[in-house]
Coordinates of C-alpha atoms and ligand atoms in Angstrom, one line a residue:
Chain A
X114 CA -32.6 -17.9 -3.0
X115 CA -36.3 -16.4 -3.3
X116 CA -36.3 -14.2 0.1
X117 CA -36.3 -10.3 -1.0
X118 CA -35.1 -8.7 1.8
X119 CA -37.2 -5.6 3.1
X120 CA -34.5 -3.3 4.8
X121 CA -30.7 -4.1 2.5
X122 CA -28.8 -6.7 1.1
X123 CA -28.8 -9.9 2.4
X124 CA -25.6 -11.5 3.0
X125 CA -24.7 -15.5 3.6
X126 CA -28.2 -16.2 5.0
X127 CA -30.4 -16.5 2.1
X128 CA -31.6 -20.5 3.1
X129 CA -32.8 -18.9 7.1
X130 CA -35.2 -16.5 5.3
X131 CA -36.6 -19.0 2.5
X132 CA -36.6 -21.8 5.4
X133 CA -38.2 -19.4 7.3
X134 CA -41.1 -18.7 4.9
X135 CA -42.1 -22.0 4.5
X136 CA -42.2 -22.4 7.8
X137 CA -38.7 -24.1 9.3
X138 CA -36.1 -22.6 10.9
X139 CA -32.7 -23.9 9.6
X140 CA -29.5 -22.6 10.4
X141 CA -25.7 -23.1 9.5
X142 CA -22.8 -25.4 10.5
X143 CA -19.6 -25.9 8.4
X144 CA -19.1 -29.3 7.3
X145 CA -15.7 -28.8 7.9
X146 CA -15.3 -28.2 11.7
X147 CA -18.5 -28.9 12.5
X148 CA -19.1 -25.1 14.3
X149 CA -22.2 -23.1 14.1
X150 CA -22.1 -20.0 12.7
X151 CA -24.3 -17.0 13.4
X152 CA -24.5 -14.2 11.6
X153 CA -24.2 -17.3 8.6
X154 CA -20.8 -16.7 6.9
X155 CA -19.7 -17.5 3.2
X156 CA -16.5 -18.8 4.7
X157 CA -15.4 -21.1 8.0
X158 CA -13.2 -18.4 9.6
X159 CA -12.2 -21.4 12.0
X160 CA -11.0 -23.8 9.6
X161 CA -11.4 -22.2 6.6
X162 CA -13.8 -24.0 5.0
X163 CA -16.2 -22.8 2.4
X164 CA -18.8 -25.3 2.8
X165 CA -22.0 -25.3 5.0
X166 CA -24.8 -27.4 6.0
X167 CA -28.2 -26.0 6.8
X168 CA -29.5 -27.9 9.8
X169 CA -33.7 -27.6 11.1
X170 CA -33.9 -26.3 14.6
X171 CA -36.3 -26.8 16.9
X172 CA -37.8 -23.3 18.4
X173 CA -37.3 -23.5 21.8
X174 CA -34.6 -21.3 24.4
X175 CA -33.9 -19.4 26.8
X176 CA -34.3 -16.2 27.5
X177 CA -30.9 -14.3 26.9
X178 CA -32.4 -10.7 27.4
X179 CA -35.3 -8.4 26.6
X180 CA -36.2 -4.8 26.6
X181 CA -39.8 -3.7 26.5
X182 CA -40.4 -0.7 23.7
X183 CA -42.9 2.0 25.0
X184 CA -42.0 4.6 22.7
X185 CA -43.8 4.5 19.4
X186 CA -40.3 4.5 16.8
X187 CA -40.8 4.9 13.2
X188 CA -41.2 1.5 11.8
X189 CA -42.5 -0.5 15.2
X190 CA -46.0 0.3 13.7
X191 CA -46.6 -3.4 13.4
X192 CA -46.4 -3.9 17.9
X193 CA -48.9 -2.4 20.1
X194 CA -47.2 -0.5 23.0
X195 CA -45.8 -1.3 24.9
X196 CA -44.2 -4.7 23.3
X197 CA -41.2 -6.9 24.4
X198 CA -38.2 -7.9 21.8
X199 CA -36.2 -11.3 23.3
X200 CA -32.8 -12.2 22.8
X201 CA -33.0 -16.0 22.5
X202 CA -30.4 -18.5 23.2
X203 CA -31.5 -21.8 21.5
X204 CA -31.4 -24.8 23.0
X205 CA -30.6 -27.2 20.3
X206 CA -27.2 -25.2 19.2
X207 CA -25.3 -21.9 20.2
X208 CA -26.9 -19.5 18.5
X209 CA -29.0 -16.7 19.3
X210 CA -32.3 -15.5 18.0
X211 CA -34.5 -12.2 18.0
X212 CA -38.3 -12.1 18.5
X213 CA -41.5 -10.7 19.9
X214 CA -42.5 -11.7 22.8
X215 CA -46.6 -12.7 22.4
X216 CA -49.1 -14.2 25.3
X217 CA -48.7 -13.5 28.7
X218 CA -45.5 -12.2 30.0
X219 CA -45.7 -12.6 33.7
X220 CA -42.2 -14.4 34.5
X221 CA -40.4 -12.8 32.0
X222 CA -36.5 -12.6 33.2
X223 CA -33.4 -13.7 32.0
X224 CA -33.2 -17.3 32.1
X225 CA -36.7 -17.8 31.6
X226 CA -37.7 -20.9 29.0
X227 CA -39.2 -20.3 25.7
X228 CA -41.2 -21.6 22.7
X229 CA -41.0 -19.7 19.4
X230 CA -43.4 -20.1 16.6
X231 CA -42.9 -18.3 13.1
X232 CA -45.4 -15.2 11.8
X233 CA -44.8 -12.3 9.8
X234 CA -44.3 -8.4 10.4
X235 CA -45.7 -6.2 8.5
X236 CA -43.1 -3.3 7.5
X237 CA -43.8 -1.0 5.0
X238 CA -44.9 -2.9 2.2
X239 CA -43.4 -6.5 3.1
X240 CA -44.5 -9.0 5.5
X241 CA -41.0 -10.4 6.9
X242 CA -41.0 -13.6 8.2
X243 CA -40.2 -13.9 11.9
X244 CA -39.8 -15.5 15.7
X245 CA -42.7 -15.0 18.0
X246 CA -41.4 -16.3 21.4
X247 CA -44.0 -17.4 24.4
X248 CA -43.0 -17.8 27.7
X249 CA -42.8 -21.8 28.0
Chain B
X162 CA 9.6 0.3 12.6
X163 CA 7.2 2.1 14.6
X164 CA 7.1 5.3 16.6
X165 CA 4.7 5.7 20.0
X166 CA 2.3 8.6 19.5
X167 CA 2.4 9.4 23.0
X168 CA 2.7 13.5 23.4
X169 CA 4.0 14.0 20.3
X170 CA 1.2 15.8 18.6
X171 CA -1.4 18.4 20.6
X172 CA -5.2 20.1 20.4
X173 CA -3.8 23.7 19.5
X174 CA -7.8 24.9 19.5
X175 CA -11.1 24.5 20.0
X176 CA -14.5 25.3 18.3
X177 CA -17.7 24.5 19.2
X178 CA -21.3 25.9 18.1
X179 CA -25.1 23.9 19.5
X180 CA -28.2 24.9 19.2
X181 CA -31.5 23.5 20.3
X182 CA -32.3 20.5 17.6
X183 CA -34.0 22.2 13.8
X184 CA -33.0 25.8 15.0
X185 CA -29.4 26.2 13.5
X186 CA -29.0 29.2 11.9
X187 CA -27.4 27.9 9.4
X188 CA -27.1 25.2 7.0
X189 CA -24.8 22.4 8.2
X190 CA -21.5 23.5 6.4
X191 CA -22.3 26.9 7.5
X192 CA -22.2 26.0 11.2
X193 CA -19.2 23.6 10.5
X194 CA -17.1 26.5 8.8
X195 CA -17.8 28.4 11.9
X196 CA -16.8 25.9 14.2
X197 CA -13.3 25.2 12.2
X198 CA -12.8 29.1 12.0
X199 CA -13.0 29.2 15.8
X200 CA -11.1 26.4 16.6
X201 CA -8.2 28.0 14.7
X202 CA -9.2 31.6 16.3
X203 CA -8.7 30.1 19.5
X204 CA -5.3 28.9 18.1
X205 CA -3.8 31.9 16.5
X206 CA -3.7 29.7 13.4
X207 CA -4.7 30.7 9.5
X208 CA -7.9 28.4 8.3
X209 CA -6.2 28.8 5.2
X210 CA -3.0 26.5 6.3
X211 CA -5.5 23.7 7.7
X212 CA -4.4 20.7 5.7
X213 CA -6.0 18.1 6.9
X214 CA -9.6 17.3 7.9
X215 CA -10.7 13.6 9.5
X216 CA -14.4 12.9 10.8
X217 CA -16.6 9.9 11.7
X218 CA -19.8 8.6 12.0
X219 CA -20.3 8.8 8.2
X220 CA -20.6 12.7 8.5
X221 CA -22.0 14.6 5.1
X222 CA -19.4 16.8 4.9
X223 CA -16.5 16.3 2.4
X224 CA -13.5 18.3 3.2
X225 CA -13.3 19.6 -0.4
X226 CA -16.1 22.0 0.1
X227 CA -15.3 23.5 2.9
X228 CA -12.3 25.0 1.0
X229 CA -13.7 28.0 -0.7
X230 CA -15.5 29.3 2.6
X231 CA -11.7 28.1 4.4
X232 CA -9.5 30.0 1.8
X233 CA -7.9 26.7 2.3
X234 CA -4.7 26.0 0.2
X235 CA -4.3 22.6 -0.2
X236 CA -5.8 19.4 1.2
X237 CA -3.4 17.1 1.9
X238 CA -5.2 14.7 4.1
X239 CA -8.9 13.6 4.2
X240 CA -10.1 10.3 6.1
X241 CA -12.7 9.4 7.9
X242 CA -13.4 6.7 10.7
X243 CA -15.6 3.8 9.9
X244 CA -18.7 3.4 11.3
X245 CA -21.9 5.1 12.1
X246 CA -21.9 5.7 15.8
X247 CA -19.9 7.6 17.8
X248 CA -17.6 4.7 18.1
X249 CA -14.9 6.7 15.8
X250 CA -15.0 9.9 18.0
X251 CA -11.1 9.3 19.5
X252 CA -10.2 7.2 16.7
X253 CA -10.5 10.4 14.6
X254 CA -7.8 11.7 16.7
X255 CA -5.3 9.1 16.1
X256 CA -5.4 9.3 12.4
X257 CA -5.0 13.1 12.6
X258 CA -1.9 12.0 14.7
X259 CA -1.0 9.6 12.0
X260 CA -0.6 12.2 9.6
X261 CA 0.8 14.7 11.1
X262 CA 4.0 12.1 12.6
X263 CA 4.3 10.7 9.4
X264 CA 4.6 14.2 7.4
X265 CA 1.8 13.8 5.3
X266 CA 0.0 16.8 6.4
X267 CA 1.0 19.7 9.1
X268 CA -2.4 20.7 11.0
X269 CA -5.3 18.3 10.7
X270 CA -9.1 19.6 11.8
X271 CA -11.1 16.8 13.7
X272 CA -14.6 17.6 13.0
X273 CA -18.2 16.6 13.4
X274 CA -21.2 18.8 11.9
X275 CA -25.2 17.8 12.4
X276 CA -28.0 19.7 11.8
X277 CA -31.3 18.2 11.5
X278 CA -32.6 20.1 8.3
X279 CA -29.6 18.7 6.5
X280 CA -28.3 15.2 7.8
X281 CA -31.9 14.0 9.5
X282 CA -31.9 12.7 12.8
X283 CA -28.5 11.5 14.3
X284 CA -30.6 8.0 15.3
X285 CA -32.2 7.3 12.1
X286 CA -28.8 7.8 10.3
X287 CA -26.8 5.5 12.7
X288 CA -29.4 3.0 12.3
X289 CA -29.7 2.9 8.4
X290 CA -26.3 1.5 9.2
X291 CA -27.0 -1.5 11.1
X292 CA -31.1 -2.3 10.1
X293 CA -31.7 -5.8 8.5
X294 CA -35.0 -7.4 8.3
X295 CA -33.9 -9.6 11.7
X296 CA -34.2 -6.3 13.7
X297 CA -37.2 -4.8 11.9
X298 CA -39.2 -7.9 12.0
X299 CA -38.7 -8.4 16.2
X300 CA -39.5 -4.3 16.3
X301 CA -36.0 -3.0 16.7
X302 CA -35.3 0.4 15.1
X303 CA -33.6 2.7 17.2
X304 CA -30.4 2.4 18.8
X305 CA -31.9 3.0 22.5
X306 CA -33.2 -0.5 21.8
X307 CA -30.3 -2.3 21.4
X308 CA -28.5 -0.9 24.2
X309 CA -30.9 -1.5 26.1
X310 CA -31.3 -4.9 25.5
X311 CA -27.5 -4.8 26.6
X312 CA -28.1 -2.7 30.0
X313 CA -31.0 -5.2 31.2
X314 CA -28.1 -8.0 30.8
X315 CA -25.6 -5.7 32.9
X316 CA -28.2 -4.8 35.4
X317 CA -30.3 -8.3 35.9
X318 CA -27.8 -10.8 34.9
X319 CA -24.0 -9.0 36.2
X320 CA -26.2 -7.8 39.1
X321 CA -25.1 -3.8 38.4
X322 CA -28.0 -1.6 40.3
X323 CA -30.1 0.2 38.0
X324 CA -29.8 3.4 40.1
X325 CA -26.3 4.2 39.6
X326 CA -27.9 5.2 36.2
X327 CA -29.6 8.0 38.0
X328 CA -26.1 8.7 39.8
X329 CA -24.5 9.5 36.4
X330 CA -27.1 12.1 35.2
X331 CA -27.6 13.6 38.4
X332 CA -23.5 14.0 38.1
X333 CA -23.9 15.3 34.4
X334 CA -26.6 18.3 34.9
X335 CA -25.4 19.4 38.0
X336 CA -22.5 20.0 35.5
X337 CA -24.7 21.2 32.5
X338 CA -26.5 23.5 35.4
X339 CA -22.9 25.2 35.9
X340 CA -22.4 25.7 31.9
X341 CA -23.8 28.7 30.1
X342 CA -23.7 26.8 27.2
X343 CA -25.1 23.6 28.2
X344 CA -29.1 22.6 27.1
X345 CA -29.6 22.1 31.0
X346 CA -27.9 25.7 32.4
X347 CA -29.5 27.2 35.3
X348 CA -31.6 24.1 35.4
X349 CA -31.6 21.7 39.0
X350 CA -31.9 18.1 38.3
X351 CA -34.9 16.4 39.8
X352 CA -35.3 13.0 40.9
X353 CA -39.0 12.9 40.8
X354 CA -39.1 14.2 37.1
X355 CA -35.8 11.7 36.3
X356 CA -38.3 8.7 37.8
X357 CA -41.4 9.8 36.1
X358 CA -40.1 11.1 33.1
X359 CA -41.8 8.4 30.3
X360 CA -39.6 4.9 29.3
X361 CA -38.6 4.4 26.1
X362 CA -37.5 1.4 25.9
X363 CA -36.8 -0.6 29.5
X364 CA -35.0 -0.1 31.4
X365 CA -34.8 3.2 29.6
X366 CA -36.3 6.4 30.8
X367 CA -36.2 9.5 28.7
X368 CA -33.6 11.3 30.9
X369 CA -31.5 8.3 29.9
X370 CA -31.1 9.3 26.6
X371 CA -28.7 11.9 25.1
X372 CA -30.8 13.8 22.9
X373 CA -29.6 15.3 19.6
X374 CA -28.7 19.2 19.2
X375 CA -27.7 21.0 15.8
X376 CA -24.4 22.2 15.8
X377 CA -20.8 21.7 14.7
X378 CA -17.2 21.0 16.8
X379 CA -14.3 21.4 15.4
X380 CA -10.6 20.9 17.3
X381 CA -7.4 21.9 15.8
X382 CA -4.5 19.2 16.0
X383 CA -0.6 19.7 15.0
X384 CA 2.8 18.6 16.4
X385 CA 3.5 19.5 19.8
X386 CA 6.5 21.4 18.5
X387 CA 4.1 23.8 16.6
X388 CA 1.3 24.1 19.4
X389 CA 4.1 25.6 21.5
X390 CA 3.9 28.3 19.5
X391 CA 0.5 29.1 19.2
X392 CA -1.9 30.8 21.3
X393 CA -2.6 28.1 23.8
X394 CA -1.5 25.6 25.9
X395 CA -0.9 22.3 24.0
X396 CA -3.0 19.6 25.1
X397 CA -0.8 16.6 24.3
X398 CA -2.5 13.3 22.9
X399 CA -0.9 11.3 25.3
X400 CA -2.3 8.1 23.5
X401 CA -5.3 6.9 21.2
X402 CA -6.7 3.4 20.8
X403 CA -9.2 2.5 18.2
X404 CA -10.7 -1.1 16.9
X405 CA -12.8 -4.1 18.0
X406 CA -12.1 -7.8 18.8
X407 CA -13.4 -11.6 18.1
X408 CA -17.0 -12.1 19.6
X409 CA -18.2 -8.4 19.7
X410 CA -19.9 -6.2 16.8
X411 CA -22.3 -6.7 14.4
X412 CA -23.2 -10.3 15.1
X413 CA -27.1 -10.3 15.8
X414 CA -26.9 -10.2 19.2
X415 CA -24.4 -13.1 19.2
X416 CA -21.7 -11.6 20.4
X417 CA -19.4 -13.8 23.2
X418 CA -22.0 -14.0 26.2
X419 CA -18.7 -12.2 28.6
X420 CA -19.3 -9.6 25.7
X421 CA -22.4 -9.0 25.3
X422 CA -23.2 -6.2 28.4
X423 CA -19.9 -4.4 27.8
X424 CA -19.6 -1.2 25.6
X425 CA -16.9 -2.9 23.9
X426 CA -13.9 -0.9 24.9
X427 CA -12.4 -4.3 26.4
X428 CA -10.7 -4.6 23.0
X429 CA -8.2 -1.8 23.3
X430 CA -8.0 -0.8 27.1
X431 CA -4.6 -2.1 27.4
X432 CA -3.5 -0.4 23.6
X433 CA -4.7 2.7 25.4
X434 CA -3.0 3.2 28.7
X435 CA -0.2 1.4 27.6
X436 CA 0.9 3.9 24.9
X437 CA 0.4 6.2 27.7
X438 CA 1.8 4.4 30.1
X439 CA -0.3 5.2 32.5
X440 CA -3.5 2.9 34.8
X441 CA -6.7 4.3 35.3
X442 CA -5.6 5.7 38.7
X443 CA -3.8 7.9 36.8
X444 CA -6.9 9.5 35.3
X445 CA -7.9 13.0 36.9
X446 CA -10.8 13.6 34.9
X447 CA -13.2 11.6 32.2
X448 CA -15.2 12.4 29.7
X449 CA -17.6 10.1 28.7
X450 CA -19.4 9.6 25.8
X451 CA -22.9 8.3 27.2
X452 CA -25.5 8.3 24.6
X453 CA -27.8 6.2 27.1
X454 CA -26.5 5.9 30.6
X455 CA -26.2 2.5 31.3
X456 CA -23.6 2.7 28.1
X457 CA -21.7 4.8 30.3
X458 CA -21.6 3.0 33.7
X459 CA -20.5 0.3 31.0
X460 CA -17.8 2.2 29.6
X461 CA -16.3 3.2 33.0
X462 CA -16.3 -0.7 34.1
X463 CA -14.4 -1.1 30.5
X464 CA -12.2 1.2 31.2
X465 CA -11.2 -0.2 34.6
X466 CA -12.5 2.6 36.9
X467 CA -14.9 -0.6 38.4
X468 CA -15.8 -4.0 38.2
X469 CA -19.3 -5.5 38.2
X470 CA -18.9 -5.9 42.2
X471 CA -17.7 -2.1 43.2
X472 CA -19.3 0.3 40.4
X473 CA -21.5 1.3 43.6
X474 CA -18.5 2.8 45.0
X475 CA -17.4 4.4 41.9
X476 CA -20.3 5.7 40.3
X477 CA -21.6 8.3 43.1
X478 CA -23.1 11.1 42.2
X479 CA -20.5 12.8 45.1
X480 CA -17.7 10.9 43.2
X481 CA -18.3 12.0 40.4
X482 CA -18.7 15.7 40.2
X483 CA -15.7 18.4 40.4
X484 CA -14.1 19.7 41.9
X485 CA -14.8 17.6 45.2
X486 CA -14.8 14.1 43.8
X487 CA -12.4 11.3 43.1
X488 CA -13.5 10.8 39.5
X489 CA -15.2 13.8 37.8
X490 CA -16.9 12.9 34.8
X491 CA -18.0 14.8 31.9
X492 CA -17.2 18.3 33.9
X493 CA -19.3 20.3 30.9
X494 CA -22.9 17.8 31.4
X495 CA -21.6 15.7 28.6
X496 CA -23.7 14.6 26.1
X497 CA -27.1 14.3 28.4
X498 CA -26.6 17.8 29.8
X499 CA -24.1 19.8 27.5
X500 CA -25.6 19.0 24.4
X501 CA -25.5 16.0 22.1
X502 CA -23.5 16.8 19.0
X503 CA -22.6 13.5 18.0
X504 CA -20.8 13.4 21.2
X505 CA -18.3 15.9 20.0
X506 CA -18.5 17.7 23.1
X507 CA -16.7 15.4 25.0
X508 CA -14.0 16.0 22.9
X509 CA -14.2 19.9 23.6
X510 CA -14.5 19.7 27.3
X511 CA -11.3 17.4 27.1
X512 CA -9.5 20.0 25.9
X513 CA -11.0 22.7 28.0
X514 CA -10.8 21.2 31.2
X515 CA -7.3 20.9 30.5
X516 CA -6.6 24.1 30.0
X517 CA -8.5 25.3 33.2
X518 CA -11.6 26.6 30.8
X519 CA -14.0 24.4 32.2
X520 CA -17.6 25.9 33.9
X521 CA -16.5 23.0 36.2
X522 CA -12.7 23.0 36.9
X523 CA -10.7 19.9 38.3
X524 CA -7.7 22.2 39.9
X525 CA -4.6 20.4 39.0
X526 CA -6.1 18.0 36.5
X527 CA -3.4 16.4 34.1
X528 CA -4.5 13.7 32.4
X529 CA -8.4 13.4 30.6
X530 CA -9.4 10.3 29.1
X531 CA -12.1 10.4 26.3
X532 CA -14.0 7.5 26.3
X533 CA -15.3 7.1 22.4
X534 CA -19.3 5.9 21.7
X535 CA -20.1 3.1 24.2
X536 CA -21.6 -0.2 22.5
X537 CA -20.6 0.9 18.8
X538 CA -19.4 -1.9 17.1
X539 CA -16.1 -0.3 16.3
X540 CA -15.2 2.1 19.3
X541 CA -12.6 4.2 20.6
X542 CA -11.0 6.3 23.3
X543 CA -8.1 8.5 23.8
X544 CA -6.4 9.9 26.8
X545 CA -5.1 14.0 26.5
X546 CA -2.4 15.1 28.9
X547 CA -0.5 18.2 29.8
X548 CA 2.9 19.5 31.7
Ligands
ZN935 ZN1 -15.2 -24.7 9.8

């Protein structure tokens, strides 16, 4: 694992954030039950398995839900005002993702389709990789 | 072996000090010591024989060091709720309980203190507990933004009207306009300046918000055999719940999709008014922690006051104040109206309007539930009872 985290310890998802930084997005299932796990875990609390497989995603969903930030918090410096933060559920797998909405936004609701491509924030002193949605 | 809680232990007194957010003054342990020294004033109880002190939301202020300023003897209990929301508020009632039934200590303070020059701001604090570079990188710092995220599901998704948000305020400062010693006393609430006051985060207005005071609360709890034989009327725990389940916490917005738009207290509604044994009909009054509205109207539809289909009916401004309506909710403004204390002053009103002290009074009222911190990952709630 190369990713240094900006905000606190990273726990079992070290491969998203070096994926992520070279431009895939990967994410976990257990080889032994086959389920997706989101936060990523260390260990299969379903079949108690410690073994995982990091599987490339395609970046497209739906939109889950959203709220639009107006007010300027500490640490948002890197979004003008007001900007919209999606909850995403992917397509591919069961798993949800969070990102910035970019582009138009007319048709935003829940339920509406999305593409995601992968930039970075700035915050603070780091450039954290991350989701950029558009509305599909 | 097991024993149920229910009515065995009692809030023997009450201590409470806000003040407008930076103006304390006093240092944080200074306004603490004065809250604890209250609540045992209003007790007829010696600080010096408190023996027990529990808190949450990862509050600054070990028990130890209140000693010298308590003349306190011996500690014999010290704990602490996990987690850094409001969440733990009830829950810090139950393992005060826990104590005292099992003899490990004989009257056990429940405490929160905050003031701004000491602890920073309430928000900032209970985020440094949940931030990770997934949030900070989609723009999400601040705890309005996550439960809003949650509200837009309950209102666009589970079809719950937005403006039964504007009922619950409305409810909570005509309240606060009754209380002397609520932030919105003397003050009429207006729907113009509710509609145009600026959004935070959608659906988020600012008069959604609780926003933080300074101050300290503090609420004295022993058996209910002693609190007969103090000052006031024992206000029996009549049962406290506290945990989380499968599918709902910290999960990056993955929690169970049914999940997601609740304020979590699905976990441990049956726990709750089981070891009561009581149904919500047998609620007279709530209080309800509401740090952003929609968290609330969540939190009642937890609590099974309403469903997704009738909150309309429920959550009436007319319903919902005292002494008229069915289900009067946070009778002192609550946190949105009273003050914001780390929602500690639903705790106090609990108490109070139990007694009769409230600036709103339910005639009659028996039974108060205390719904904990809505949408915490851990969260809690407790219901208070007496004769
Ligand atoms: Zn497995």
């Amino acid at each position: 694992m190369s990713y240094q985290s900006a905000t606190g310890p990273i726990g079992a998802e070290g491969r998203y954030w070096d994926a992520l930084q070279e431009g895939r997005l990967e994410l976990p299932r257990c080889t032994g039950c086959g389920q997706w796990h989101w936060p990523a875990v260390w260990r299969c609390g379903a079949c108690g398995g410690w073994d995982h497989e990091w599987v490339e995603q395609p970046i497209e969903g739906e939109v889950f839900t959203y709220t639009r930030t107006h007010h300027p918090f500490g640490g948002t410096e890197a979004f003008a005002k007001p900007f919209s933060t999606l909850v995403v559920t992917l397509k591919a797998v069961p798993i949800r993702l969070v990102g910035v909405l970019e582009g138009d936004e007319t048709g935003l609701k829940i339920g509406a389709p999305v593409t995601g491509a992968i930039a970075r924030t700035a915050f603070g002193d780091a450039q954290i990789p991350a989701l950029r949605w558009s509305l599909a | 072996m097991s024993i149920n809680l229910s009515g065995l232990t009692a809030a023997a007194g009450v201590g409470y000090r806000q003040y407008k957010r930076g103006t304390a003054p006093l240092p944080e342990r200074g306004v603490l010591v004065r809250a604890i020294v209250e609540a045992c004033e209003d007790a007829g109880f010696d600080p010096a024989d408190v023996d027990g002190f529990v808190s949450y939301g990862d509050d600054k202020n070990e028990p130890v060091r209140l000693m010298p300023d308590l003349g306190t003897k011996a500690i014999n209990w010290s704990a602490q709720v996990w987690g850094g929301g409001g969440g733990g508020i009830a829950g810090a009632f139950g393992i005060a309980a826990s104590a005292i039934l099992t003899g490990q200590a004989r009257a056990v303070v429940v405490f929160r203190a905050l003031v701004q020059g000491n602890s920073g701001r309430l928000s900032a604090a209970v985020m440094a507990h949940h931030l990770n570079d997934h949030m900070v990188a989609s723009g999400i710092l601040a705890p309005a933004q996550v439960c809003a995220m949650r509200a837009q599901r309950m209102f666009e998704y589970h079809g719950v009207p937005y403006e039964l948000c504007e009922e619950l305020v409305r409810a909570s400062y005509y309240h606060g306009s009754r209380n002397p010693e609520a932030v919105a006393y003397g003050k009429a609430f207006d729907h113009d300046e509710y509609r145009a006051s600026r959004i935070i985060a959608e659906p988020f207005h600012l008069f959604d918000c609780s926003r933080e005071n300074d101050g300290a609360g503090a609420i004295l709890l022993v058996s209910t055999e002693m609190a007969r034989d103090l000052k006031k009327k024992p206000v029996k725990l009549l049962s406290v719940a506290q945990g989380t389940e499968a599918g709902y916490g910290d999960l990056l917005e993955n929690d169970a999709t049914e999940l997601y738009p609740t304020a979590g207290f699905r976990a441990i509604r049956d726990r709750l008014y089981g070891t009561a044994g009581l149904t919500p009909a047998d609620i007279d009054v709530v209080q309800l922690y509401e740090n952003f509205s929609a968290q609330g109207i969540a939190s009642l539809i937890d609590h099974g006051f309403c469903t997704y289909e009738n909150v309309a009916e429920v959550v009436r401004y007319e319903n919902l104040i005292a002494p008229s309506g069915k289900l009067p909710v946070n009778t002192s403004g609550g946190n949105l109206a009273h003050g914001f204390v780390h929602g500690f002053v639903t705790a106090v009103e609990a108490v109070r309007c139990l007694r009769g002290e409230s600036p709103n009074p339910v005639p009659g009222a028996r039974t108060c539930l205390l719904a904990g911190g809505p949408g915490a990952p851990t969260i809690s709630s407790a219901i208070f009872g007496v004769d």
